[in-house]
CSV table of C-alpha atoms in Angstrom, one decimal:
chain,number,residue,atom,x,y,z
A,1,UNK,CA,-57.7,76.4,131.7
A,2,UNK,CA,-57.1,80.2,130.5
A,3,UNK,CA,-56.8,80.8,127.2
A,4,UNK,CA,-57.3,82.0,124.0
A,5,UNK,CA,-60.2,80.2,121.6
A,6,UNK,CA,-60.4,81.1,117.4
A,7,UNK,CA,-63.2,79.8,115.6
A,8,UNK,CA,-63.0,78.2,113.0
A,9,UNK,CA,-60.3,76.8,112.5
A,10,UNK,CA,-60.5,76.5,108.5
A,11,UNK,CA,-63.0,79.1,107.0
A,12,UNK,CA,-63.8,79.3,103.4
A,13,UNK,CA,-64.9,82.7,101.6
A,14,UNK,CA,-66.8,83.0,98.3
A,15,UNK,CA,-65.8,86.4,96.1
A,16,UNK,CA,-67.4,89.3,97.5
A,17,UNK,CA,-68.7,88.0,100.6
A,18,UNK,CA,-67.6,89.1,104.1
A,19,UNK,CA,-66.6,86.5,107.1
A,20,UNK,CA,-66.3,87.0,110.3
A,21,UNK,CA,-63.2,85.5,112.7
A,22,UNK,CA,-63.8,84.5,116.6
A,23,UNK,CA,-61.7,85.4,118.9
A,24,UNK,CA,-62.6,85.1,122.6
A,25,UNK,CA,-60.3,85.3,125.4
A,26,UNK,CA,-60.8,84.2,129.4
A,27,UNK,CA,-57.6,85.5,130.6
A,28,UNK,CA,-59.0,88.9,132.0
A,29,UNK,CA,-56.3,90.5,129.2
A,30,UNK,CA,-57.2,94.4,128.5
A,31,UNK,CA,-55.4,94.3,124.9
A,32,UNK,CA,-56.2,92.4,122.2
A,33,UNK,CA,-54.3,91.9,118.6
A,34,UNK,CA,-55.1,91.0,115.5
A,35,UNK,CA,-52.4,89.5,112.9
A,36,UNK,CA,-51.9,88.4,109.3
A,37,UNK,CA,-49.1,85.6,108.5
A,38,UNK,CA,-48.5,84.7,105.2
A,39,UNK,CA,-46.2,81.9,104.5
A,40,UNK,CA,-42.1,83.2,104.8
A,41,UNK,CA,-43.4,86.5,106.5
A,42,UNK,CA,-43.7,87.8,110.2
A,43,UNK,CA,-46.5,88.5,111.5
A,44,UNK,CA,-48.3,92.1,110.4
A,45,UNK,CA,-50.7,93.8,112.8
A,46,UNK,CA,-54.0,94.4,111.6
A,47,UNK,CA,-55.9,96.1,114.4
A,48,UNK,CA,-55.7,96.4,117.7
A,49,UNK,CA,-57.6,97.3,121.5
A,50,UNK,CA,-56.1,98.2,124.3
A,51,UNK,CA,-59.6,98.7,126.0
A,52,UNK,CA,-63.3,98.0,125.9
A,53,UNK,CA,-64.8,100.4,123.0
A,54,UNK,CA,-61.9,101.4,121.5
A,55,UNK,CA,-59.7,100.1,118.8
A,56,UNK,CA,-56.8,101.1,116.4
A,57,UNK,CA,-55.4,100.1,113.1
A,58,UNK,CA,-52.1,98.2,112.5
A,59,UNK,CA,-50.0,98.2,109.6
A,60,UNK,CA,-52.5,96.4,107.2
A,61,UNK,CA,-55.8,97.3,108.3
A,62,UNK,CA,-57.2,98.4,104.8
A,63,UNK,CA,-60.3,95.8,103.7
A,64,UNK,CA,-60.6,94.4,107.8
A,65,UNK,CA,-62.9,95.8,110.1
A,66,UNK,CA,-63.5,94.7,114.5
A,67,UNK,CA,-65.6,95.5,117.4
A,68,UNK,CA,-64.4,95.4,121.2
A,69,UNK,CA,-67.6,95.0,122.9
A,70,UNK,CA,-67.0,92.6,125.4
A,71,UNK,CA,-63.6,92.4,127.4
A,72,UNK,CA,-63.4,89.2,126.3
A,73,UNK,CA,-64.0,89.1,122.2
A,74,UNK,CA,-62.4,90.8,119.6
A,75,UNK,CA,-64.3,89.9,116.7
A,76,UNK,CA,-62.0,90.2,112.5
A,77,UNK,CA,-64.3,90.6,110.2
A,78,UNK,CA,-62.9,90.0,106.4
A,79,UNK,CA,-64.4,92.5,103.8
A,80,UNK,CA,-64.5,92.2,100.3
A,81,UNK,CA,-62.5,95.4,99.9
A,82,UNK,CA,-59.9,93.0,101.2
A,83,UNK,CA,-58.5,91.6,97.8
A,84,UNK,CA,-55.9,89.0,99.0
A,85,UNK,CA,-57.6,87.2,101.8
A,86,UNK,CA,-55.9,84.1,101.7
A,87,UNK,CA,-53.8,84.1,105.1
A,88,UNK,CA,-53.0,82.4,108.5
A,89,UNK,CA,-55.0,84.6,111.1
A,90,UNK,CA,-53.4,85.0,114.4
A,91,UNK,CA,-55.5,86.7,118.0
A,92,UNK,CA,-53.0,87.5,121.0
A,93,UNK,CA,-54.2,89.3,123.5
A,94,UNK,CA,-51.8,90.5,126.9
A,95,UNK,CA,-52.2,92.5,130.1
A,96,UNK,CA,-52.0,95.4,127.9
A,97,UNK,CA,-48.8,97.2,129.5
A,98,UNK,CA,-45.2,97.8,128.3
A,99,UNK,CA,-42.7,94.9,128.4
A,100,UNK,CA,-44.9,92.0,128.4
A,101,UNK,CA,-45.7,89.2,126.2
A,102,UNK,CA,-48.6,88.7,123.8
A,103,UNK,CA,-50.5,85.2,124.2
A,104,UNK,CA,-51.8,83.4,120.8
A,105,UNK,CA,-54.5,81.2,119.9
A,106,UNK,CA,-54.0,78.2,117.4
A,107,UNK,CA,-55.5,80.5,114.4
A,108,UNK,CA,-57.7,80.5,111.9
A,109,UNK,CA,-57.0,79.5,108.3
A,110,UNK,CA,-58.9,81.2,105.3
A,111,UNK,CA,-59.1,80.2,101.8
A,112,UNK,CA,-61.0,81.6,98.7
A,113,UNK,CA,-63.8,79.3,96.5
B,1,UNK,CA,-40.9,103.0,113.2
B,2,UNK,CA,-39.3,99.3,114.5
B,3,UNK,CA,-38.0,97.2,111.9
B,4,UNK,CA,-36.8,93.7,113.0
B,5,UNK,CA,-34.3,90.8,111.0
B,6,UNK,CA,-33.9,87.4,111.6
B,7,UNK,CA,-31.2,84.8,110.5
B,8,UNK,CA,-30.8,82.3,108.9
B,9,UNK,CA,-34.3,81.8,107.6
B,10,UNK,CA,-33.7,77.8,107.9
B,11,UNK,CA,-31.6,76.2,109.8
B,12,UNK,CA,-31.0,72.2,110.2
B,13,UNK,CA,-28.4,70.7,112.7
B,14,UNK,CA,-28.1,67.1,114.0
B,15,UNK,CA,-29.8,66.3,117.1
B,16,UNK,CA,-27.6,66.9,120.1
B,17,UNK,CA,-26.1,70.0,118.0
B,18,UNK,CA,-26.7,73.5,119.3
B,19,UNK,CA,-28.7,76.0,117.4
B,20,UNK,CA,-28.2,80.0,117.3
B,21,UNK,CA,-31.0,82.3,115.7
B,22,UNK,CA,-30.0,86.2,115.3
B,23,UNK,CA,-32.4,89.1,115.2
B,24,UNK,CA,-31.4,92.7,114.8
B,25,UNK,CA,-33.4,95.8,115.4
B,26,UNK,CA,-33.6,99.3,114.4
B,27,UNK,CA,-34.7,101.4,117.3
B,28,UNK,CA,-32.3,101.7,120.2
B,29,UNK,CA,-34.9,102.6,122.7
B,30,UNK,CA,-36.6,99.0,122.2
B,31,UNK,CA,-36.6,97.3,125.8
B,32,UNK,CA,-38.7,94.1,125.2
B,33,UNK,CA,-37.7,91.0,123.1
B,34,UNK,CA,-39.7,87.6,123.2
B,35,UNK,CA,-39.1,84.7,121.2
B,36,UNK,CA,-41.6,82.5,120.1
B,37,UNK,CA,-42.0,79.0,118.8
B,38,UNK,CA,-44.8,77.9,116.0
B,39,UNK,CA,-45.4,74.1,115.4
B,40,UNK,CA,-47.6,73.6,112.3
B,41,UNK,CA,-51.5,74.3,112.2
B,42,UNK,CA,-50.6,76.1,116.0
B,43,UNK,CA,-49.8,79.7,117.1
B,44,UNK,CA,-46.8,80.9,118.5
B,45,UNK,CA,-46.0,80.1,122.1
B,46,UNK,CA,-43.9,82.2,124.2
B,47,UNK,CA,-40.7,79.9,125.1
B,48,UNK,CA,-38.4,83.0,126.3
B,49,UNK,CA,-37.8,86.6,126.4
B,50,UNK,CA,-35.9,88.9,127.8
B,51,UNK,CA,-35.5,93.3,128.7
B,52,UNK,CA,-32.7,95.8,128.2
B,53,UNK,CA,-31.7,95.6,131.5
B,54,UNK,CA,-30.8,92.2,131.3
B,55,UNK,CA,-27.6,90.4,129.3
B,56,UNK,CA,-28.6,87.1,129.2
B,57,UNK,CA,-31.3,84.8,130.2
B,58,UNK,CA,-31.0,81.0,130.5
B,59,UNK,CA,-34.5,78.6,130.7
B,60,UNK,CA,-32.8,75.1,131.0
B,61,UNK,CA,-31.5,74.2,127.5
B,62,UNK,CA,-33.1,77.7,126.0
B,63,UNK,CA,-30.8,80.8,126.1
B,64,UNK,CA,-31.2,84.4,124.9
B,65,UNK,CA,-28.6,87.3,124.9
B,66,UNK,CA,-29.1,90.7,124.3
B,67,UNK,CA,-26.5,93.4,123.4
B,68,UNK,CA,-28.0,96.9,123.2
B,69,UNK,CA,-24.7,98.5,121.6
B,70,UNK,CA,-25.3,96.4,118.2
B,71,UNK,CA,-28.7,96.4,118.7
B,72,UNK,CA,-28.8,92.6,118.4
B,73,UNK,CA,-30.5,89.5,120.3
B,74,UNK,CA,-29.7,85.7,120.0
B,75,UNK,CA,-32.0,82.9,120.7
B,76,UNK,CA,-29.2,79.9,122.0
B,77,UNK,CA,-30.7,75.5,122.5
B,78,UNK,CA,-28.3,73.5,123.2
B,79,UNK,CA,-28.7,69.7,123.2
B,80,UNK,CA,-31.2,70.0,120.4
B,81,UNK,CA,-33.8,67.3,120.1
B,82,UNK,CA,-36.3,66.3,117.3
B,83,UNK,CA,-39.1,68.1,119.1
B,84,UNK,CA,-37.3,71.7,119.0
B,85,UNK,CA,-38.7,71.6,115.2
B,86,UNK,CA,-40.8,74.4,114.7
B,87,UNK,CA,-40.4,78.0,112.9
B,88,UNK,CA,-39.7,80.5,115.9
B,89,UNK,CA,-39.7,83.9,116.1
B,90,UNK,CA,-38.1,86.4,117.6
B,91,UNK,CA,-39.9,90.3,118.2
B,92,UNK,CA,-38.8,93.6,119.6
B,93,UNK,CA,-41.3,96.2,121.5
B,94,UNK,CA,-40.7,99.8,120.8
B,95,UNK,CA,-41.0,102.3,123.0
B,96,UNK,CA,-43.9,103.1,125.1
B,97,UNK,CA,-45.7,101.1,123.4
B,98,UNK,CA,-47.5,97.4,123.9
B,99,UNK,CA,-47.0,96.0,120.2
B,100,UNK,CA,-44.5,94.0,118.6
B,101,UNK,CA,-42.4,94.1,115.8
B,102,UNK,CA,-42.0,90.4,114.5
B,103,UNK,CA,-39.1,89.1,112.6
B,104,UNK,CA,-39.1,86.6,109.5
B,105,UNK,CA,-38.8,83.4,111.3
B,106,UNK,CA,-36.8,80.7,110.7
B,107,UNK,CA,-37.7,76.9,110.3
B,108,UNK,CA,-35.3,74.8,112.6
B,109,UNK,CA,-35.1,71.1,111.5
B,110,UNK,CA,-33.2,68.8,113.8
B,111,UNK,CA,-32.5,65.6,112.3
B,112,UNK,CA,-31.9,62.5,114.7
């Protein structure tokens, strides 16, 4: 079956430590997209790929770094310049082109000790 | 840049009842609008969408109409049933571009 995979699916963070989010995708998708949700919010763009080596920030891409190194994985990596982790973390990935839709995994919840 | 409302933010009807969802967005050259549906713990799944070149679009008891002139979209279920709980989403595409603008959601709770 195609799809997207996010590990883990709960991930705890300790103050000033950074954690990294899987995403892998087996869809043969060129883009890749990284989102925030927060409860009675949308969902923000953090970063996104359209391609293999290159990436670009979203609207809230202060205190998140990624990688693209691998058609297939898109790697969020939560620094501790990010001061209000606590969020529902959403990869989508799509063909990459105008007028089509973005495909989701199931997330990945992170909470703060 | 793309800015995208949704309405109501919650919504409950009977079972049986129809639901209606309205999202309105900002850029005029916007061509792309999906909705989406999020059950708890999951992410959002594609259950519709629609482009500007298009009216209306009808996926058995799922609907969605577009009217460019107002710049609004509306996600339609008829015969609503217990498992058409969720939050959904609706999200616009601006120009030449690949991202989407998300709205708010709104949590639809149908009762049986």
């Amino acid at each position: 079956d195609g799809g997207i995979t996010q590990s883990p699916k709960y991930l705890f963070r300790k103050e000033g430590q950074n954690v990294t989010l899987s995403c892998e995708q087996n869809l043969n998708h060129d883009a890749m997209y990284w989102y925030r949700q927060d409860p009675g919010q949308g969902l923000r763009l953090i970063y996104y790929s359209q391609i293999v080596n290159d990436f670009q920030k979203g609207d809230i891409a202060e205190g998140y770094s990624v990688s693209r190194e691998k058609k297939e994985s898109f790697p969020l990596t939560v620094t501790s310049a990010q001061k209000n982790p606590t969020a529902f973390y959403l990869c989508a990935s799509s063909i990459g082109t105008t007028d089509q839709p973005q495909h989701f995994g199931d997330g990945t919840r992170l909470s703060i000790l | 840049g793309e800015n995208v409302e949704q309405h109501p933010s919650t919504l409950s009807v009977q079972e049986g009842d129809s639901a209606v969802i309205k999202c309105t967005y900002s850029d005029s050259a916007s061509n792309y609008f999906p909705w989406y549906k999020q059950e708890l713990g999951k992410g959002p799944q594609l259950i519709i969408d629609i482009r500007s070149n298009v009216g209306e679009k009808k996926d058995q008891r799922i609907a969605v109409t577009l009217n460019k002139t107002a710049k609004h979209f509306s996600l339609h279920i008829t015969e609503t049933q217990p498992e058409d709980s969720a939050v959904y989403f609706c999200a616009a595409s601006p120009p030449g571009t690949d991202k989407l603008i998300f709205g708010t959601g709104t949590r639809l709770q149908v009762f049986p």
